[in-house]
PDB file of C-alpha atoms in Angstrom:
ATOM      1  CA  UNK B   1       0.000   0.000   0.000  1.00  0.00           C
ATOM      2  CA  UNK B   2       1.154   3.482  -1.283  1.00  0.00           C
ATOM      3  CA  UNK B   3       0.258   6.581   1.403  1.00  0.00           C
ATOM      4  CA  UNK B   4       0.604  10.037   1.271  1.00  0.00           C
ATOM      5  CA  UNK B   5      -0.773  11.679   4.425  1.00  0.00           C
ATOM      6  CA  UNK B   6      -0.207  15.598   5.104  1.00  0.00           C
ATOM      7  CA  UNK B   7       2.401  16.278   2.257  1.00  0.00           C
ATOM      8  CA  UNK B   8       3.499  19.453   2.258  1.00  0.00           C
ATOM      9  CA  UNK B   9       6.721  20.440  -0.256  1.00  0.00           C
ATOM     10  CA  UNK B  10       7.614  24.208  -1.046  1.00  0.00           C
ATOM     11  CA  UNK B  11      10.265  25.429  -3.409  1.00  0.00           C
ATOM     12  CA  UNK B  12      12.081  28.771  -2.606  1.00  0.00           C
ATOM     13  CA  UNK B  13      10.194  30.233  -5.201  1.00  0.00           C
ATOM     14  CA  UNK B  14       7.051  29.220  -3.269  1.00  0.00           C
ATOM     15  CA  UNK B  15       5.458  27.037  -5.592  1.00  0.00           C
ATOM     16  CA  UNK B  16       4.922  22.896  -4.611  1.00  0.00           C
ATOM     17  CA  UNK B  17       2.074  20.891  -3.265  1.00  0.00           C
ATOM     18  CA  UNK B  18       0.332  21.744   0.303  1.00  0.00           C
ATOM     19  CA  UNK B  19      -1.371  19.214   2.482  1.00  0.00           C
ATOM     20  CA  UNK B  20      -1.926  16.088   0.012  1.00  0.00           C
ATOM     21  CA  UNK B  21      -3.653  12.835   1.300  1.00  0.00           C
ATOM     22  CA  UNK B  22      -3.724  10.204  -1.345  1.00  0.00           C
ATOM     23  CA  UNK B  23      -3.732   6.172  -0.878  1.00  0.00           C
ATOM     24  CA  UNK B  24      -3.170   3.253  -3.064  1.00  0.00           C
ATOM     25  CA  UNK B  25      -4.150   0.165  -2.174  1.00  0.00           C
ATOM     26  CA  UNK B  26      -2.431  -3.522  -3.236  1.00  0.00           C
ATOM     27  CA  UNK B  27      -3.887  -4.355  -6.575  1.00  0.00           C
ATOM     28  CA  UNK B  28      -4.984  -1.078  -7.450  1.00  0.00           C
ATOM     29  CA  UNK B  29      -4.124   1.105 -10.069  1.00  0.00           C
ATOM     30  CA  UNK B  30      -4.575   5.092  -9.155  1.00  0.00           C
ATOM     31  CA  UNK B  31      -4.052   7.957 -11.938  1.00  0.00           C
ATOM     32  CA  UNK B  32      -2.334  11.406 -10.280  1.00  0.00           C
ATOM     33  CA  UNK B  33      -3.804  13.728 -13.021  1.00  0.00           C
ATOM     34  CA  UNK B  34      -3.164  17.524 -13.780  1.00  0.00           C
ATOM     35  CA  UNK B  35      -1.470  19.824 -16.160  1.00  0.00           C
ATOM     36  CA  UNK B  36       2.120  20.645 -16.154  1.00  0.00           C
ATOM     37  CA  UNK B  37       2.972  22.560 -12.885  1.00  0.00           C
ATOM     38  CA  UNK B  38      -0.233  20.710 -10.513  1.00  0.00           C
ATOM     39  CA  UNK B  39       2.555  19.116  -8.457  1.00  0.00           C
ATOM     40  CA  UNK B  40       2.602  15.327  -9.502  1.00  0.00           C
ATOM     41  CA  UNK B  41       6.443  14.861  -9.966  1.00  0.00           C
ATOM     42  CA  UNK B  42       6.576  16.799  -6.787  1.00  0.00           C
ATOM     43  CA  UNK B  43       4.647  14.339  -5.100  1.00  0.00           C
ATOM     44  CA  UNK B  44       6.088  11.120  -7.056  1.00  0.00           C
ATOM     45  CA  UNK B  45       9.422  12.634  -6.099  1.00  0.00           C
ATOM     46  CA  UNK B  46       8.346  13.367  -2.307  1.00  0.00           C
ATOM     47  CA  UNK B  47       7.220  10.059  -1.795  1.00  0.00           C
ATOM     48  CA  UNK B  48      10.553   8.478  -3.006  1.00  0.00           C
ATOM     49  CA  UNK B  49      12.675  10.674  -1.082  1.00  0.00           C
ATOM     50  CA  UNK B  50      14.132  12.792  -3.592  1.00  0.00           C
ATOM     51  CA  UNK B  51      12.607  16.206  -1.845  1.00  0.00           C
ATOM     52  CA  UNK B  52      12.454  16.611   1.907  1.00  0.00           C
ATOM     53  CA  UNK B  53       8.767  17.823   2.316  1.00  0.00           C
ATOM     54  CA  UNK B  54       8.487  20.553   5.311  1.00  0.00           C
ATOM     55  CA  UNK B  55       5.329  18.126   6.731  1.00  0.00           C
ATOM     56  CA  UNK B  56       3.732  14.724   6.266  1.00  0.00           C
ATOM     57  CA  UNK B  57       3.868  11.012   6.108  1.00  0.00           C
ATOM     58  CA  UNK B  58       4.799   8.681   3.174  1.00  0.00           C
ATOM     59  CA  UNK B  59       5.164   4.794   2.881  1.00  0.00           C
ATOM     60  CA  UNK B  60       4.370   2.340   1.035  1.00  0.00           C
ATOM     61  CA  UNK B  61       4.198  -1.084   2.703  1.00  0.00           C
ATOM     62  CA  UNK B  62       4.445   0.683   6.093  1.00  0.00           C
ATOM     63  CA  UNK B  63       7.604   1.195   5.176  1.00  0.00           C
ATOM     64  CA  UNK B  64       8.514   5.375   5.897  1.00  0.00           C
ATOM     65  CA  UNK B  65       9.782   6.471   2.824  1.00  0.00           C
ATOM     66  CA  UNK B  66      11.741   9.234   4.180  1.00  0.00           C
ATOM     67  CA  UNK B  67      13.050   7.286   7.610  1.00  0.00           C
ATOM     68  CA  UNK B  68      13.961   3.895   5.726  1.00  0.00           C
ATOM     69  CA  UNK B  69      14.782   5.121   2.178  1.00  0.00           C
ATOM     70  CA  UNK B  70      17.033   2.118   1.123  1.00  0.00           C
ATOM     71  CA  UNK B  71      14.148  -0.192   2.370  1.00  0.00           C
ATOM     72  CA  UNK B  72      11.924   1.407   0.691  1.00  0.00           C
ATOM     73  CA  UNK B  73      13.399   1.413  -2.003  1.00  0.00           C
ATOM     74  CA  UNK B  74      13.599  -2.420  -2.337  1.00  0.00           C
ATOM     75  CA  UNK B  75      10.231  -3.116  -2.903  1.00  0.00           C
ATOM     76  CA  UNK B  76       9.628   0.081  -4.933  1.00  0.00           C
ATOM     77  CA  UNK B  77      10.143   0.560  -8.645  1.00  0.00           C
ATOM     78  CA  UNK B  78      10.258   4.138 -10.190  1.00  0.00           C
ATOM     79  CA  UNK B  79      10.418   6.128 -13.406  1.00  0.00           C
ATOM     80  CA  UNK B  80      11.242   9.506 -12.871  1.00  0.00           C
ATOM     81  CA  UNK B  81       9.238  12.323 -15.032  1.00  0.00           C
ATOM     82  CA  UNK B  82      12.987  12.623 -17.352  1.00  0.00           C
ATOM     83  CA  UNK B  83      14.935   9.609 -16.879  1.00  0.00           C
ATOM     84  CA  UNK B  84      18.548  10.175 -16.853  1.00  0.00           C
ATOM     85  CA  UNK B  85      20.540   6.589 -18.131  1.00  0.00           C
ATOM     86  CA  UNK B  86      24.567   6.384 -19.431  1.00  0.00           C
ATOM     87  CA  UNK B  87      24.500   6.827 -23.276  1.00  0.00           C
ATOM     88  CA  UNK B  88      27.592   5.042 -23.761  1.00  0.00           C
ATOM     89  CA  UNK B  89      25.874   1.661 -22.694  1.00  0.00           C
ATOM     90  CA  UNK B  90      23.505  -1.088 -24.553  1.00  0.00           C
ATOM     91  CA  UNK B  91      20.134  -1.564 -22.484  1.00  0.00           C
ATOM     92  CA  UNK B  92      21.770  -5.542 -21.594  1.00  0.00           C
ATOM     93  CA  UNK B  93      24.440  -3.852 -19.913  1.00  0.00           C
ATOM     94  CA  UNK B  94      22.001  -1.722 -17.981  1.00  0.00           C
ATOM     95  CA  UNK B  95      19.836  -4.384 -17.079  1.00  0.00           C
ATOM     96  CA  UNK B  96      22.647  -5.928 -15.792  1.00  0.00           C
ATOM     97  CA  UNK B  97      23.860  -3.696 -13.735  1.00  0.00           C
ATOM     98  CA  UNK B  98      20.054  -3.161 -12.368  1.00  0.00           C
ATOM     99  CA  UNK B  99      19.377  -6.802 -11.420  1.00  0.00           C
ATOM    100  CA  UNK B 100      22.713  -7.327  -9.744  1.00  0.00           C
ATOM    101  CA  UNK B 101      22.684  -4.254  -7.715  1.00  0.00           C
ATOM    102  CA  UNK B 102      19.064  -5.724  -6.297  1.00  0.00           C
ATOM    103  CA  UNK B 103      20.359  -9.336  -6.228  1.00  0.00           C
ATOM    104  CA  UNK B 104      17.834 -10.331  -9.137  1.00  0.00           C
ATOM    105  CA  UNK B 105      18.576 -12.237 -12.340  1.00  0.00           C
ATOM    106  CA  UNK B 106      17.984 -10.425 -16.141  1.00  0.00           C
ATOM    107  CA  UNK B 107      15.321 -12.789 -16.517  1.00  0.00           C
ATOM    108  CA  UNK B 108      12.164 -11.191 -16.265  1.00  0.00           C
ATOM    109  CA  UNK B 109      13.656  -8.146 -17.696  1.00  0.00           C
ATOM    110  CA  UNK B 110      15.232  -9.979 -21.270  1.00  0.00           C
ATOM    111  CA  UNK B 111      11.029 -10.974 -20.979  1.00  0.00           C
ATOM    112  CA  UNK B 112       9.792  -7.620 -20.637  1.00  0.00           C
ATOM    113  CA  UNK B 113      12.826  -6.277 -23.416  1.00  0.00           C
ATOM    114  CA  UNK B 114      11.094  -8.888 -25.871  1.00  0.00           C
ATOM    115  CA  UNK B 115       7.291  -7.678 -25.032  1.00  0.00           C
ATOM    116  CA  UNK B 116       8.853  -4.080 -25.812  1.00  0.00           C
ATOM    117  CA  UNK B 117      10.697  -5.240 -28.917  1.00  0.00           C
ATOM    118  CA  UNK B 118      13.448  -3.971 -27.701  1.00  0.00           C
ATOM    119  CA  UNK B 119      16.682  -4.023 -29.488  1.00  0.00           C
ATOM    120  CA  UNK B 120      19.158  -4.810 -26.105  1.00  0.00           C
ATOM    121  CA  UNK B 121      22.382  -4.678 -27.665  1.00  0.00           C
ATOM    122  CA  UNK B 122      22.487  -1.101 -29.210  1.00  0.00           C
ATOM    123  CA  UNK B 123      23.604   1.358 -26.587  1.00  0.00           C
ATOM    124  CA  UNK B 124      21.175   4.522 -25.236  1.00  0.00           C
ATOM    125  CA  UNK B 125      22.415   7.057 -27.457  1.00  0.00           C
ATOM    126  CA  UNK B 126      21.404   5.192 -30.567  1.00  0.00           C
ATOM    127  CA  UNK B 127      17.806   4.465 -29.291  1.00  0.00           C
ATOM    128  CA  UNK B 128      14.900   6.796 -30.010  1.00  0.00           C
ATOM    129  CA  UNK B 129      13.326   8.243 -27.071  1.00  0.00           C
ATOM    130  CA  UNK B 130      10.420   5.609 -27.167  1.00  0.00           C
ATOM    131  CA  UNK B 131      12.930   3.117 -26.913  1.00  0.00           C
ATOM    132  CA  UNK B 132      14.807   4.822 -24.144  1.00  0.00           C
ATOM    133  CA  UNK B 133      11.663   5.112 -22.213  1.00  0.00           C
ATOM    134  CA  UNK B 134      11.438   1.518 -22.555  1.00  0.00           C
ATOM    135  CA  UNK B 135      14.561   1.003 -21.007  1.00  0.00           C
ATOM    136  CA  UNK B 136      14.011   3.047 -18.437  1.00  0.00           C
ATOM    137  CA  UNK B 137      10.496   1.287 -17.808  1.00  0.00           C
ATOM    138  CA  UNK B 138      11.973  -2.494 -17.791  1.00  0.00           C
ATOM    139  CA  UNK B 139      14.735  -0.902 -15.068  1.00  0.00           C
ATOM    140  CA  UNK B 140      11.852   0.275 -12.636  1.00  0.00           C
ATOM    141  CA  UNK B 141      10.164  -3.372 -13.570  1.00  0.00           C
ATOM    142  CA  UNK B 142      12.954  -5.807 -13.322  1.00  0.00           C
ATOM    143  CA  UNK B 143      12.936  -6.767  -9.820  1.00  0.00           C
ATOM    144  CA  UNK B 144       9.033  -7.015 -10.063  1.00  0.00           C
ATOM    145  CA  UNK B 145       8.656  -4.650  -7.209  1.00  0.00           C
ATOM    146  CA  UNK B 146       5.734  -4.602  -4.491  1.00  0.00           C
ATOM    147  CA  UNK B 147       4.809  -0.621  -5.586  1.00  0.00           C
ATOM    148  CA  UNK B 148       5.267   1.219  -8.831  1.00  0.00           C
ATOM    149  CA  UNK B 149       5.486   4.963  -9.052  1.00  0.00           C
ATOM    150  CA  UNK B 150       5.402   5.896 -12.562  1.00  0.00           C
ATOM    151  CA  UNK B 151       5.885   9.388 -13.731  1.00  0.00           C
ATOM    152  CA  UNK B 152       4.318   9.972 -17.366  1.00  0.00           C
ATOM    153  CA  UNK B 153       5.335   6.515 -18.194  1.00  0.00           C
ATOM    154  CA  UNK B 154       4.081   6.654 -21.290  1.00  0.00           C
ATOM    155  CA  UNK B 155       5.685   9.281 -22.570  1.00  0.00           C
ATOM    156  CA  UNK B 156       7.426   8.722 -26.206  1.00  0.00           C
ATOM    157  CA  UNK B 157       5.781   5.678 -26.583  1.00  0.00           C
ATOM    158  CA  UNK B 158       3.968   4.489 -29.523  1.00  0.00           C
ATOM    159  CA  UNK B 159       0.243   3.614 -29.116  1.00  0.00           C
ATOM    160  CA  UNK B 160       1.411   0.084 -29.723  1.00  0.00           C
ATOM    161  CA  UNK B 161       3.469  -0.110 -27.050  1.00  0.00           C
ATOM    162  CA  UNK B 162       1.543   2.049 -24.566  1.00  0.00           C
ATOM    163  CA  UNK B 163      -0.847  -1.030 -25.293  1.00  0.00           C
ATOM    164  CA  UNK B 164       2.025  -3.452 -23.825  1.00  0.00           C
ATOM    165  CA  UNK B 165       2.447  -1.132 -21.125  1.00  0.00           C
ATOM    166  CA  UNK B 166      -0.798  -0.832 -19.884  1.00  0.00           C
ATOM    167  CA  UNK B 167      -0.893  -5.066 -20.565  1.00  0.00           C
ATOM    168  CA  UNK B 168       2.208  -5.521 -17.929  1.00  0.00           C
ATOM    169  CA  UNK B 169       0.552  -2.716 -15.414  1.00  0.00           C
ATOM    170  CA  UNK B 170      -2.575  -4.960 -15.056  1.00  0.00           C
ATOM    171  CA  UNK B 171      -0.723  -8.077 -14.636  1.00  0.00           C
ATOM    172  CA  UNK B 172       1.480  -6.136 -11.191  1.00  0.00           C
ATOM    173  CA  UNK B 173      -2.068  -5.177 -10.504  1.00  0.00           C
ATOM    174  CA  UNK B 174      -3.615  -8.143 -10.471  1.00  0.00           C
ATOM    175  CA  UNK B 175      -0.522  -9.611  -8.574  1.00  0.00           C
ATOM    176  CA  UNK B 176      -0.887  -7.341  -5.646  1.00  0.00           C
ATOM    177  CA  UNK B 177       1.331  -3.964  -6.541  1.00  0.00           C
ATOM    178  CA  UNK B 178       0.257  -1.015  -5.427  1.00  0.00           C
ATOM    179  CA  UNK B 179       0.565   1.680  -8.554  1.00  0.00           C
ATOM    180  CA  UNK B 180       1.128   5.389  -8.623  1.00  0.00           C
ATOM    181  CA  UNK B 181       1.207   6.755 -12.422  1.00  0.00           C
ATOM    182  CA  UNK B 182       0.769  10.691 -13.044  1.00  0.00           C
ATOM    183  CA  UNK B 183      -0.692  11.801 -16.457  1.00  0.00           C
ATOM    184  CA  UNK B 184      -2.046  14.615 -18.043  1.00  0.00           C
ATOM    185  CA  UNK B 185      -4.402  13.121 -20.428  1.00  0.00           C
ATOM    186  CA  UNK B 186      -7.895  11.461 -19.008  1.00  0.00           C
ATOM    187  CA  UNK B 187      -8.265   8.936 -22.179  1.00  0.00           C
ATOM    188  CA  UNK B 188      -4.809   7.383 -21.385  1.00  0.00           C
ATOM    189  CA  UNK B 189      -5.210   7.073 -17.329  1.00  0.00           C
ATOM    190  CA  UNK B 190      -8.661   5.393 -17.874  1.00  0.00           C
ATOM    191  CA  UNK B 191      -7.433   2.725 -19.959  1.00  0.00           C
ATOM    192  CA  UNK B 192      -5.661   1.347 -17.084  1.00  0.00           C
ATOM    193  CA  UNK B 193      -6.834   2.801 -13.727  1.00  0.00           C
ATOM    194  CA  UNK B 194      -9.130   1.965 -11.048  1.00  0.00           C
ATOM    195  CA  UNK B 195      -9.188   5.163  -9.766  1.00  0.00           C
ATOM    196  CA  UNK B 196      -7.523   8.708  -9.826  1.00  0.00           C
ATOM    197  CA  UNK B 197      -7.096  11.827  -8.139  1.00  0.00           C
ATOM    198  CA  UNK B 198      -6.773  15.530  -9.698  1.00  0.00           C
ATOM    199  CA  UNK B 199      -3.880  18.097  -8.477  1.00  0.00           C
ATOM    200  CA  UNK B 200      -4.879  21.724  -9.232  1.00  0.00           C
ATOM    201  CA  UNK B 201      -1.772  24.279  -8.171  1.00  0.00           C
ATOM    202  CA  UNK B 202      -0.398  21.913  -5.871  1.00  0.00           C
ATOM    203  CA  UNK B 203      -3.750  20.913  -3.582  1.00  0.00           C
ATOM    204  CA  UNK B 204      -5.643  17.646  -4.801  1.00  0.00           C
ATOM    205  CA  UNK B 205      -9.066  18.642  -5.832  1.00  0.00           C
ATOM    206  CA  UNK B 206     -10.604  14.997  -6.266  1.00  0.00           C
ATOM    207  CA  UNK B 207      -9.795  11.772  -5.018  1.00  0.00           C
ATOM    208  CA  UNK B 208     -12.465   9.174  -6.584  1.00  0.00           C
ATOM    209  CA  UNK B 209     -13.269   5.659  -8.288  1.00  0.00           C
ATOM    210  CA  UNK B 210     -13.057   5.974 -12.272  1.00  0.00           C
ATOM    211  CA  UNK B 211     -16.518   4.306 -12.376  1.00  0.00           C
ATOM    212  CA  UNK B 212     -18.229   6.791  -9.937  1.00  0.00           C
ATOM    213  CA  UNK B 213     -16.603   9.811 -12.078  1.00  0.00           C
ATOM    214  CA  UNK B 214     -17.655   8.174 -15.050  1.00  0.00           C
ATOM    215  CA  UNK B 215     -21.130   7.634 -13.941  1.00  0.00           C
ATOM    216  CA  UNK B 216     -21.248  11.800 -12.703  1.00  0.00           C
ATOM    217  CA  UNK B 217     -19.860  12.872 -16.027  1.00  0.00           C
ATOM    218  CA  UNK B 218     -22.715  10.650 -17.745  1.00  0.00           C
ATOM    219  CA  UNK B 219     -25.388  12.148 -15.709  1.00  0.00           C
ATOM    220  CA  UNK B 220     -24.665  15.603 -16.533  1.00  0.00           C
ATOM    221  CA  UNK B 221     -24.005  14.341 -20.375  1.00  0.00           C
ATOM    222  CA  UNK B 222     -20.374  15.497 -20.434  1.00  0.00           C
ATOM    223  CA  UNK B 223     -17.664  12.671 -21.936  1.00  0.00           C
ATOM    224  CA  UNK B 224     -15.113  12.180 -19.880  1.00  0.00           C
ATOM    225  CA  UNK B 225     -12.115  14.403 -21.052  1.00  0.00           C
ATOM    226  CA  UNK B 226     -15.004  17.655 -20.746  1.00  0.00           C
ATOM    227  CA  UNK B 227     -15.644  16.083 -17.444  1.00  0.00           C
ATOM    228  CA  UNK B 228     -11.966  16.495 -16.432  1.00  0.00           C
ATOM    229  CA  UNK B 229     -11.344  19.707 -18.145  1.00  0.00           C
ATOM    230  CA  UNK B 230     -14.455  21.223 -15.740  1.00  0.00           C
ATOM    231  CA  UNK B 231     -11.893  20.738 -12.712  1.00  0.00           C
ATOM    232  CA  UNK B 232      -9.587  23.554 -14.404  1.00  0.00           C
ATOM    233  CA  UNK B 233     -12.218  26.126 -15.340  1.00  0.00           C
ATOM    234  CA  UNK B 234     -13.637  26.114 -11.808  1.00  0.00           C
ATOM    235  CA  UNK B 235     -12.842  28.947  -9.886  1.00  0.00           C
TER     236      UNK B 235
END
């Protein structure tokens, strides 16, 4: 379980998230929605540790993510909003060096490399982005972590492949995970997610089910992506 009680994380310049209270539970998939600037990667990045937030509470498995970072980190996998990788190595080199630092074979991730049609042996800088978002993606996967928090994992991915991604969520779903993904775009979290919440300027505005969104926007005959957009022209 994934939770986020009380965070609070300013930047000097003022901007950040106040007072977010989101939960995940095993085998559910939540969306973190909003525009550029709401606060998700400030949240995502809070709740790994990255940023020391000025107040709250964040673990996932009970385990404090800010107290116990390495152990957190064990059962956690993450894909940072702009993943940084060495350019001078092939993805089978990278995998490599992922699964031994977390005492795990390159099984599951040669696997995931072959769902992604990934071509291991040609190093970063010769891979489009799509494919070096893949990479990236199969590192946060390979040790088949307990919680995944995903920021915009689908980013440079073609619709194919956002298909395989969404395939491989479902299965860590259905296997118990806990999953955190932040997107921007309603049609893309829905394929995927059993619920979401909505960041507005840093505060989370909704926290709900997709079906019991779904069902509002149908009763006041708005389609979903009008439905979300309504959050933003509110006042």
């Amino acid at each position: 379980m994934i939770e986020i009680k009380n965070l609070t994380m300013r930047y000097k310049n003022g901007k950040g998230v106040g007072d977010i209270n989101i939960s995940v539970d095993n085998g559910e998939v939540k969306g973190l929605l909003g525009p550029n600037g709401a606060g998700k990667s400030t949240t995502m990045r809070s709740l790994m540790g990255f940023l020391i937030p000025s107040q709250g509470t964040l673990s996932v498995e009970g385990i404090n993510t800010i107290e116990n970072p390495v152990e957190a980190k064990k059962i956690i996998g993450y894909l940072p909003g702009d993943p940084q990788l060495p350019q001078n190595l092939n993805s089978k080199s990278l995998f490599k060096l992922g699964a031994d630092m977390r005492g795990q074979s390159t099984d599951y991730a040669m696997e995931l490399a072959e769902k992604f049609e990934l071509e291991v042996d040609q190093t970063l800088k010769e891979l489009s982005k799509g494919n070096r978002q893949k990479v990236a993606l199969i590192l946060a996967l390979l040790h088949k972590p307990k919680a995944l928090i995903l920021d915009e994992p689908t980013s440079g991915l073609d619709p194919f492949h956002q298909r395989t991604f969404f395939e491989i969520v479902k299965e860590f779903a259905n296997n118990g995970a806990a999953i955190l993904l932040s997107s921007h775009i309603i049609s893309e979290v829905e394929k995927v997610a059993s619920s979401f919440a909505v960041l507005k300027n840093g505060k989370a505005i909704y926290d709900e089910t997709y079906e019991v969104f779904k069902n509002n926007a149908q009763s006041n005959g708005k389609d979903l992506e009008d439905a979300f957009f309504e959050f933003y022209e509110r006042n």
